[in-house]
Each structure stands twice: as structure tokens, then as C-alpha cells.
Amino acid sequence: MNEYNFAYLDEQTKRMIRRAILKGLAVPGYQVPFASREMPMPYGWGTGGVQVSAATLTPDDTFKVIDQGADDTTNAISIRKFFEKTAGVQVTEKTSDATVIQTRHRIPETELSEDQILVYQVPIPEPLRFLEPSEVETRKMHALEEYGLMHVKLYEDISRHGAIATSYAYPVKVEGRYVMDPSPIPKFDNPKMEMAAIQLFGAGREQRIYALPPFTKVVSLDFDDYPFEASKADHSCEICGASHTYLDEVIVDDDGNRIFVCSDTDYCATHASKPQEAAE
Amino acid sequence: MKIQTLTGGFSDPSTDGARAFRVIMNAVARPGRIGHLTGATPPSPMSIAAGTLLLTLCDPDTPIAVVGTLDTDAIRGWITFHTGAPIVDPDAADYVFGKWAEVKDLKNLKKGEAQYPDRSATVVVELDSLVNQGAILTGPGIHTSLELSLPELELFQQNSASFPLGLDFIFCCNTQIAGLPRSTKIQEAL
């Protein structure tokens, strides 16, 4: 690890990211611009999350990376190895053993404690971007707290589909002020965002960092007559039998037969050994 | 140049800085909770916690103001040698260091802009004591509520009322550190 500065980035870059993280924590849900660096991986592979992790890690940390709940995908393994090599940190697949968890599009099933930090990889940090392409305009909308457009979008969902069809990256309002994109986590995970851990969000290509301090009020947008629902596939996990976890649908043979399994591989593996408990 | 200017920095900037940042981040993310921040030894009367924060966050990109009793040649020299941060007037500074009596009357500190609330000053306040007793804090980062010995009430209440604009405070006392970002709501002690 002598070839690299601790955690790859140079000190001045880390200080810049650290200052952005602190301002993000002071104004929860507000997207702080930062001077994102090129990382040795393509945009869209977690360059924002990696930069936030690099600025957050200490040599004493135990690091875990998940990609849609799984520890064993190419992306998760590569990022884990990257910090193993450049920061010399311990790595783990066990959620409860990790002190810093970088995630792509899931919140672990195991409840996080106050000693943990969850770092999200964010592709498009601006929740209004698909409704208003101009950054100048969306910035004004945030400043004026003008979020009517987002409610129109959810209303159009209802008028077209009979229900709010948005199933991931479901917009939330933070402490009654900023509307925030929770990154493309399934809306099943939205209620978990009021947690004891610090949550940091990094968008590398879009050059934004935002944050949620522990126990920040996070409300999924909805209507009185169409309340928010944290939905999941109506099945149990084929492997561990859990009925309360978020499930992936997997096609298992050429006839198109499919099973549902936990998306959180660590949770599934832990509970497959004691299926009784998981089914409760 | 005095030897004091050259000493008192981090022994290993990258890992000392990383550990210090985690303490600072916890202080800002969990307002009112008192942490311990060590690593640097600035010239007195700057506290160890404030000096460590300065080395962790400040560099040539961050204009700094040191006011009142902290504005000495020794401290200016130490900051310049260790960080290269430009020392400016308080109204242009990203980070302001001073004792409460000396910073509380400062007008025109950067409070951010409606479209960029992050362009605001962080005020690092030196206090004589810091205990979890006094004003009641609630808001993001605080599960129910928490008490902290704030030196005053009204100014902090006004600051949090201007959310999302406003100043972010970090209190330092010797090696102790506690945060009070603008998002925290403050009530009088019962």
C-alpha cells in the first residue's frame, strides 16, 4: 500500500470532500456541489460513493460493499478490493461487522447501529431532473421550495396506473424542507432511512454530495387518499424462507421457471442456517 | 521564525486527518454530543480541538478568519505554515475561529445563498467549558433531545430560524468538540 496515499485520493481532495460532507450534514437533503475527481473506474460504477468512502475511511474501519444487496457482484468485489489495497482496511461481508458500508441501490435488511456509516452510490442526485432538465431551474425550485411538479408526476402515475407506480428512487421530503432522491433504492427501503447510522450520498459524474444525519425525518411523498406503500414481491425467499425481506426474481431454467430470493445476500446466508427465525 | 510555528502538526497527515474527520463528522451529524478531538498542538490560546479541526479541514482553498485573542502572530504563522490557508476578514471567511465573546457580535458572516446554502461560514467557537447541561437541542441527528451548555440562546435560535441559510457552529474546549449546525432547534433549559 506504499504506492498509494491512504485511501487513494490526495489529502487536498479529501479535505474538499470532507467539507462538502459537513455542509451536507448541516443542511440535510441539500445537494452540495463538489469537485469530483476521475477515479480508476468508469462513471456509473460508483465513483461518487468511492470518493465519499475514501474521505470517510480510517485505518481502523471494517468496510463492506453491496451491489443491490449482494456482496459478490463484480462491482462490489472490485470496490472492496480497491480499498483493501489502497487503504489497507479490513473488509467483511457481514453487515453487523462493518463500520462503513458502501451500497448501490439497497439498504441492508439488518438494522444499522449508530457506529455505522452508510455510503450510497447515486447516479442522478436531482429528483426533479427528469421533470425539469435545466439545473438553473431545478436549483431555483429547491430554493423556492417549489415541488408542485413532483406531486403532479405522482398524480399522473395514479391517473395512468391507478396507483403510484414509482417503485424505486421514490422521492422523499427531508425534515419538511428539501425533496431528495434516495438513490435508486426500492421504495421498500424508504421507511428504513430514519436510522441510527449516518447516511452519505455521493454522485461522481453529477458532482454532488448530500447527507442525512441519524434520525432525520424522511417522509416519502404521497397523497391522503393514495398513501405511500413500501411494497415488495408477495412471496417468501426460496432459500431462507424469510417473508419480510426485499426479494429478487430469478429465472432458474430454460422453461422460464422463476424463484424469489432475498436481495440481501448476507442476510439470506445468515438466516438460511436458521430458517425458523427468519420466517417469523 | 519561531520553532512553535513549525511544530504541533499531524505526525501522519493522512491517517491523523482521517481519524480527526470522523470525530468532526460525528459532532456535526449528532449535534450536542461531545467528542474528543486530538492530533495537533496549536499555539495557545487556540485549543487542541480547534487546531486539529483546522488542520483537518483547511487548506489554500479555504479563507480563514482568526479573531480577538486568537489573532496572534504565532497562530497566524502556525496556520500559514501548516495549511497555507489565506487569512482574511471574517465576512469573507469560510472558517472563523474565536472565543464566543469575540465572535458573537460579528456581522456579515457568510450565511449562504438561497440557491447555495452550503456557501456559508463554519464558526469554530472556543468555550471555557462544554457539558451536556443547559439548552435543549432537537432536530436532525438527535434521537429525542439533548442538553448542551450553550453560551447564549437567542442568537442560535435566530440562526436556526433562517434555515436552510445560516452559520454552522462547532464548539471547542481543550480537546472536547460539539457541533451545532443550523438545522438544530434550540429551546431554553427547563
Coordinates of N, CA and C in Angstrom, one line a residue, chain A residues 16-150:
Chain A
M16 N -11.5 18.6 0.6 CA -12.6 19.3 -0.1 C -13.9 18.4 0.0
I17 N -13.7 17.1 -0.1 CA -14.9 16.2 0.0 C -15.4 16.2 1.4
R18 N -14.5 16.3 2.4 CA -14.9 16.3 3.8 C -15.7 17.6 4.1
R19 N -15.3 18.7 3.6 CA -16.0 19.9 3.8 C -17.4 19.9 3.2
A20 N -17.5 19.2 2.0 CA -18.8 19.1 1.4 C -19.7 18.2 2.2
I21 N -19.2 17.1 2.8 CA -20.0 16.2 3.6 C -20.5 17.0 4.8
L22 N -19.7 17.8 5.5 CA -20.1 18.5 6.7 C -21.2 19.5 6.3
K23 N -21.1 20.2 5.2 CA -22.2 21.1 4.8 C -23.5 20.3 4.5
G24 N -23.3 19.2 3.8 CA -24.4 18.3 3.5 C -25.1 17.9 4.8
L25 N -24.4 17.5 5.9 CA -25.0 17.1 7.1 C -25.7 18.3 7.8
A26 N -25.2 19.5 7.6 CA -25.7 20.7 8.2 C -27.0 21.1 7.5
V27 N -27.2 20.8 6.3 CA -28.4 21.1 5.5 C -28.9 19.8 4.9
P28 N -29.6 19.0 5.7 CA -29.9 17.6 5.3 C -30.8 17.6 4.0
G29 N -30.4 16.8 3.0 CA -31.2 16.7 1.8 C -30.8 17.7 0.7
Y30 N -30.0 18.7 1.0 CA -29.5 19.6 0.0 C -28.3 19.1 -0.7
Q31 N -28.2 19.2 -2.0 CA -27.1 18.7 -2.8 C -26.0 19.6 -2.8
V32 N -24.9 19.3 -2.2 CA -23.7 20.2 -2.2 C -22.8 19.9 -3.4
P33 N -22.5 20.9 -4.2 CA -21.6 20.6 -5.3 C -20.2 20.3 -4.8
F34 N -19.5 19.4 -5.5 CA -18.1 19.2 -5.1 C -17.3 18.9 -6.4
A35 N -16.0 19.1 -6.3 CA -15.1 18.9 -7.5 C -14.8 17.4 -7.6
S36 N -15.7 16.7 -8.2 CA -15.5 15.2 -8.3 C -14.3 14.9 -9.1
R37 N -13.5 14.0 -8.7 CA -12.3 13.6 -9.4 C -12.5 12.4 -10.3
E38 N -11.6 12.2 -11.3 CA -11.7 11.0 -12.1 C -11.2 9.9 -11.2
M39 N -11.9 8.8 -11.2 CA -11.5 7.6 -10.4 C -11.1 6.5 -11.3
P40 N -10.3 5.5 -10.8 CA -9.9 4.4 -11.8 C -11.0 3.5 -12.0
M41 N -12.2 4.0 -12.3 CA -13.4 3.1 -12.7 C -14.3 4.1 -13.5
P42 N -15.2 3.5 -14.3 CA -16.0 4.4 -15.1 C -17.1 5.0 -14.3
Y43 N -17.6 6.2 -14.8 CA -18.7 6.8 -14.2 C -19.9 5.8 -14.3
G44 N -20.7 5.8 -13.2 CA -21.8 4.9 -13.2 C -21.5 3.6 -12.4
W45 N -20.2 3.5 -12.0 CA -19.8 2.3 -11.3 C -19.5 2.7 -9.8
G46 N -20.0 3.8 -9.4 CA -19.9 4.2 -8.0 C -18.7 5.1 -7.7
T47 N -18.4 6.0 -8.7 CA -17.3 6.9 -8.4 C -17.6 7.9 -7.3
G48 N -18.9 8.3 -7.2 CA -19.3 9.2 -6.1 C -19.2 8.5 -4.8
G49 N -19.7 7.3 -4.7 CA -19.7 6.6 -3.4 C -18.2 6.3 -3.0
V50 N -17.4 6.0 -4.0 CA -16.0 5.7 -3.7 C -15.3 6.9 -3.2
Q51 N -15.5 8.1 -3.7 CA -14.9 9.3 -3.2 C -15.3 9.6 -1.8
V52 N -16.6 9.4 -1.5 CA -17.1 9.7 -0.2 C -16.5 8.7 0.8
S53 N -16.5 7.4 0.4 CA -15.9 6.4 1.2 C -14.4 6.7 1.5
A54 N -13.7 7.1 0.5 CA -12.3 7.4 0.6 C -12.0 8.6 1.6
A55 N -12.9 9.5 1.6 CA -12.8 10.7 2.5 C -13.3 10.3 3.9
T56 N -14.0 9.2 4.1 CA -14.6 8.8 5.4 C -13.8 7.8 6.1
L57 N -13.1 6.9 5.3 CA -12.5 5.7 5.9 C -11.3 6.1 6.8
T58 N -11.1 5.4 7.9 CA -9.9 5.5 8.7 C -9.2 4.1 8.7
P59 N -8.0 4.0 9.1 CA -7.3 2.7 9.1 C -8.0 1.6 10.0
D60 N -8.8 2.1 10.9 CA -9.5 1.2 11.9 C -10.8 0.6 11.4
D61 N -11.2 1.0 10.2 CA -12.5 0.6 9.7 C -12.6 -0.8 9.2
T62 N -13.8 -1.3 9.2 CA -14.1 -2.6 8.5 C -15.1 -2.2 7.4
F63 N -14.8 -2.5 6.2 CA -15.5 -2.0 5.0 C -16.3 -3.1 4.4
K64 N -17.6 -2.8 4.0 CA -18.4 -3.7 3.3 C -19.0 -3.0 2.1
V65 N -19.1 -3.7 1.0 CA -19.7 -3.1 -0.2 C -20.9 -4.0 -0.7
I66 N -22.0 -3.4 -1.0 CA -23.1 -4.2 -1.6 C -23.6 -3.6 -2.9
D67 N -24.0 -4.5 -3.8 CA -24.5 -4.0 -5.1 C -25.9 -4.6 -5.2
Q68 N -26.9 -3.8 -5.0 CA -28.3 -4.3 -5.0 C -28.4 -5.4 -3.9
G69 N -27.8 -5.3 -2.8 CA -27.9 -6.2 -1.7 C -26.9 -7.3 -1.7
A70 N -26.2 -7.5 -2.8 CA -25.2 -8.6 -2.9 C -23.8 -8.2 -2.7
D71 N -23.1 -9.0 -2.0 CA -21.6 -8.7 -1.7 C -20.8 -9.3 -2.8
D72 N -21.3 -10.1 -3.7 CA -20.5 -11.0 -4.6 C -20.7 -10.6 -6.0
T73 N -21.1 -9.4 -6.4 CA -21.1 -9.0 -7.8 C -19.7 -8.3 -8.1
T74 N -19.5 -8.2 -9.4 CA -18.2 -7.7 -9.9 C -17.9 -6.3 -9.3
N75 N -18.9 -5.4 -9.3 CA -18.8 -4.1 -8.8 C -18.5 -4.0 -7.4
A76 N -19.2 -4.8 -6.6 CA -19.0 -4.8 -5.1 C -17.6 -5.4 -4.8
I77 N -17.2 -6.5 -5.4 CA -15.9 -7.1 -5.2 C -14.8 -6.1 -5.5
S78 N -14.9 -5.4 -6.7 CA -13.9 -4.5 -7.2 C -13.7 -3.4 -6.2
I79 N -14.7 -2.8 -5.8 CA -14.6 -1.6 -4.8 C -14.0 -2.1 -3.5
R80 N -14.5 -3.3 -3.1 CA -13.9 -3.8 -1.8 C -12.4 -4.0 -1.9
K81 N -12.0 -4.6 -3.0 CA -10.6 -4.9 -3.2 C -9.8 -3.6 -3.4
F82 N -10.4 -2.6 -4.0 CA -9.8 -1.3 -4.2 C -9.4 -0.7 -2.9
F83 N -10.3 -0.7 -1.9 CA -10.0 -0.1 -0.6 C -9.1 -1.0 0.3
E84 N -9.2 -2.3 0.0 CA -8.3 -3.2 0.7 C -6.9 -2.9 0.3
K85 N -6.7 -2.6 -0.9 CA -5.4 -2.3 -1.4 C -4.9 -0.9 -1.1
T86 N -5.8 0.1 -1.3 CA -5.3 1.5 -1.2 C -5.4 2.0 0.2
A87 N -6.3 1.5 1.1 CA -6.5 2.0 2.4 C -6.0 1.0 3.5
G88 N -5.8 -0.3 3.0 CA -5.4 -1.3 4.0 C -6.5 -1.6 5.0
V89 N -7.7 -1.3 4.7 CA -8.8 -1.6 5.7 C -9.2 -3.1 5.7
Q90 N -9.8 -3.5 6.9 CA -10.4 -4.8 6.9 C -11.6 -4.8 6.1
V91 N -12.0 -5.9 5.5 CA -13.2 -5.9 4.7 C -14.1 -7.1 5.3
T92 N -15.4 -7.0 5.0 CA -16.3 -8.1 5.5 C -17.5 -8.1 4.6
E93 N -18.2 -9.2 4.7 CA -19.5 -9.3 4.0 C -20.6 -9.3 5.1
K94 N -20.3 -9.3 6.3 CA -21.3 -9.3 7.4 C -21.7 -7.9 7.7
T95 N -23.0 -7.6 7.6 CA -23.5 -6.3 7.8 C -23.1 -5.8 9.2
S96 N -23.3 -6.7 10.2 CA -23.1 -6.2 11.6 C -21.7 -6.0 12.0
D97 N -20.7 -6.5 11.2 CA -19.3 -6.3 11.5 C -18.8 -5.1 10.8
A98 N -19.5 -4.5 9.9 CA -18.9 -3.4 9.1 C -19.1 -2.1 9.8
T99 N -18.1 -1.2 9.7 CA -18.3 0.2 10.2 C -18.7 1.2 9.1
V100 N -18.2 0.9 7.9 CA -18.6 1.7 6.7 C -19.1 0.8 5.7
I101 N -20.3 1.0 5.2 CA -20.9 0.2 4.2 C -21.2 1.1 3.0
Q102 N -20.6 0.7 1.8 CA -20.9 1.4 0.6 C -22.0 0.6 -0.1
T103 N -23.0 1.3 -0.6 CA -24.1 0.5 -1.2 C -24.5 1.1 -2.5
R104 N -24.9 0.1 -3.4 CA -25.5 0.5 -4.7 C -26.9 0.0 -4.6
H105 N -27.9 0.9 -4.4 CA -29.3 0.7 -4.6 C -30.0 -0.3 -3.6
R106 N -29.5 -0.4 -2.4 CA -30.2 -1.1 -1.3 C -29.8 -0.6 0.0
I107 N -30.7 -0.8 1.0 CA -30.3 -0.6 2.4 C -30.3 -2.0 3.0
P108 N -29.2 -2.4 3.8 CA -29.2 -3.8 4.3 C -30.5 -4.1 5.1
E109 N -30.8 -5.4 5.1 CA -32.0 -5.8 5.9 C -31.7 -5.7 7.4
T110 N -30.5 -6.0 7.8 CA -30.1 -5.9 9.2 C -30.1 -4.4 9.6
E111 N -30.8 -4.1 10.8 CA -30.8 -2.7 11.2 C -29.4 -2.2 11.5
L112 N -29.1 -1.0 11.0 CA -27.8 -0.4 11.3 C -27.7 0.3 12.6
S113 N -26.5 0.3 13.2 CA -26.4 0.9 14.5 C -25.7 2.3 14.3
E114 N -25.6 3.0 15.4 CA -25.0 4.3 15.4 C -23.5 4.3 15.1
D115 N -22.9 3.2 15.2 CA -21.4 3.1 14.9 C -21.2 2.9 13.5
Q116 N -22.2 2.8 12.7 CA -22.0 2.5 11.2 C -22.3 3.7 10.4
I117 N -21.7 3.7 9.2 CA -22.0 4.8 8.2 C -22.4 4.1 6.9
L118 N -23.4 4.6 6.3 CA -23.9 4.0 5.0 C -23.6 5.0 3.9
V119 N -22.9 4.6 2.9 CA -22.5 5.5 1.8 C -23.2 5.0 0.5
Y120 N -24.0 5.8 0.0 CA -24.8 5.5 -1.2 C -24.1 5.9 -2.5
Q121 N -24.2 5.1 -3.5 CA -23.8 5.5 -4.9 C -25.0 6.0 -5.5
V122 N -24.8 7.2 -6.1 CA -26.0 7.9 -6.6 C -25.8 8.2 -8.1
P123 N -26.6 7.7 -9.0 CA -26.5 8.1 -10.4 C -26.9 9.5 -10.8
I124 N -28.2 9.8 -10.5 CA -28.8 11.2 -10.8 C -29.3 11.7 -9.4
P125 N -28.5 12.6 -8.8 CA -28.9 13.1 -7.5 C -30.2 14.0 -7.5
E126 N -30.5 14.6 -8.6 CA -31.5 15.6 -8.6 C -32.9 14.9 -8.9
P127 N -33.8 14.9 -7.9 CA -35.1 14.2 -8.0 C -36.0 14.9 -9.1
L128 N -35.7 16.1 -9.4 CA -36.6 16.8 -10.3 C -36.0 16.8 -11.8
R129 N -34.9 16.1 -11.9 CA -34.2 16.2 -13.2 C -35.0 15.7 -14.4
F130 N -35.7 14.6 -14.2 CA -36.5 14.0 -15.3 C -37.8 14.8 -15.6
L131 N -38.1 15.8 -14.7 CA -39.2 16.6 -14.9 C -38.8 18.0 -15.4
E132 N -37.6 18.4 -15.1 CA -37.0 19.7 -15.5 C -35.5 19.5 -15.8
P133 N -35.2 19.5 -17.1 CA -33.8 19.2 -17.4 C -32.8 20.3 -17.0
S134 N -33.2 21.5 -16.8 CA -32.3 22.6 -16.5 C -31.9 22.7 -15.1
E135 N -30.5 22.6 -14.9 CA -30.0 22.7 -13.5 C -30.3 24.1 -12.9
V136 N -30.3 25.2 -13.8 CA -30.6 26.5 -13.3 C -32.0 26.5 -12.7
E137 N -33.0 25.9 -13.4 CA -34.3 25.8 -13.0 C -34.5 25.0 -11.7
T138 N -34.0 23.8 -11.7 CA -34.2 22.9 -10.5 C -33.6 23.6 -9.3
R139 N -32.4 24.2 -9.4 CA -31.8 24.9 -8.3 C -32.8 26.0 -7.7
K140 N -33.4 26.7 -8.6 CA -34.4 27.7 -8.2 C -35.6 27.0 -7.5
M141 N -36.0 25.9 -8.1 CA -37.1 25.2 -7.5 C -36.8 24.8 -6.0
H142 N -35.6 24.3 -5.8 CA -35.2 23.9 -4.4 C -35.2 25.1 -3.5
A143 N -34.6 26.2 -4.1 CA -34.5 27.4 -3.3 C -35.9 28.0 -2.8
L144 N -36.8 27.9 -3.8 CA -38.2 28.4 -3.5 C -39.1 27.3 -2.9
E145 N -38.6 26.1 -2.7 CA -39.4 25.0 -2.1 C -40.6 24.8 -3.0
E146 N -40.3 24.8 -4.3 CA -41.4 24.7 -5.3 C -41.4 23.3 -5.9
Y147 N -42.2 22.4 -5.2 CA -42.2 21.0 -5.5 C -43.5 20.5 -6.1
G148 N -44.3 21.4 -6.6 CA -45.6 21.0 -7.2 C -45.4 20.0 -8.3
L149 N -44.4 20.2 -9.1 CA -44.2 19.4 -10.3 C -44.0 17.9 -9.8
M150 N -43.4 17.6 -8.7 CA -43.2 16.3 -8.3 C -44.5 15.6 -7.9

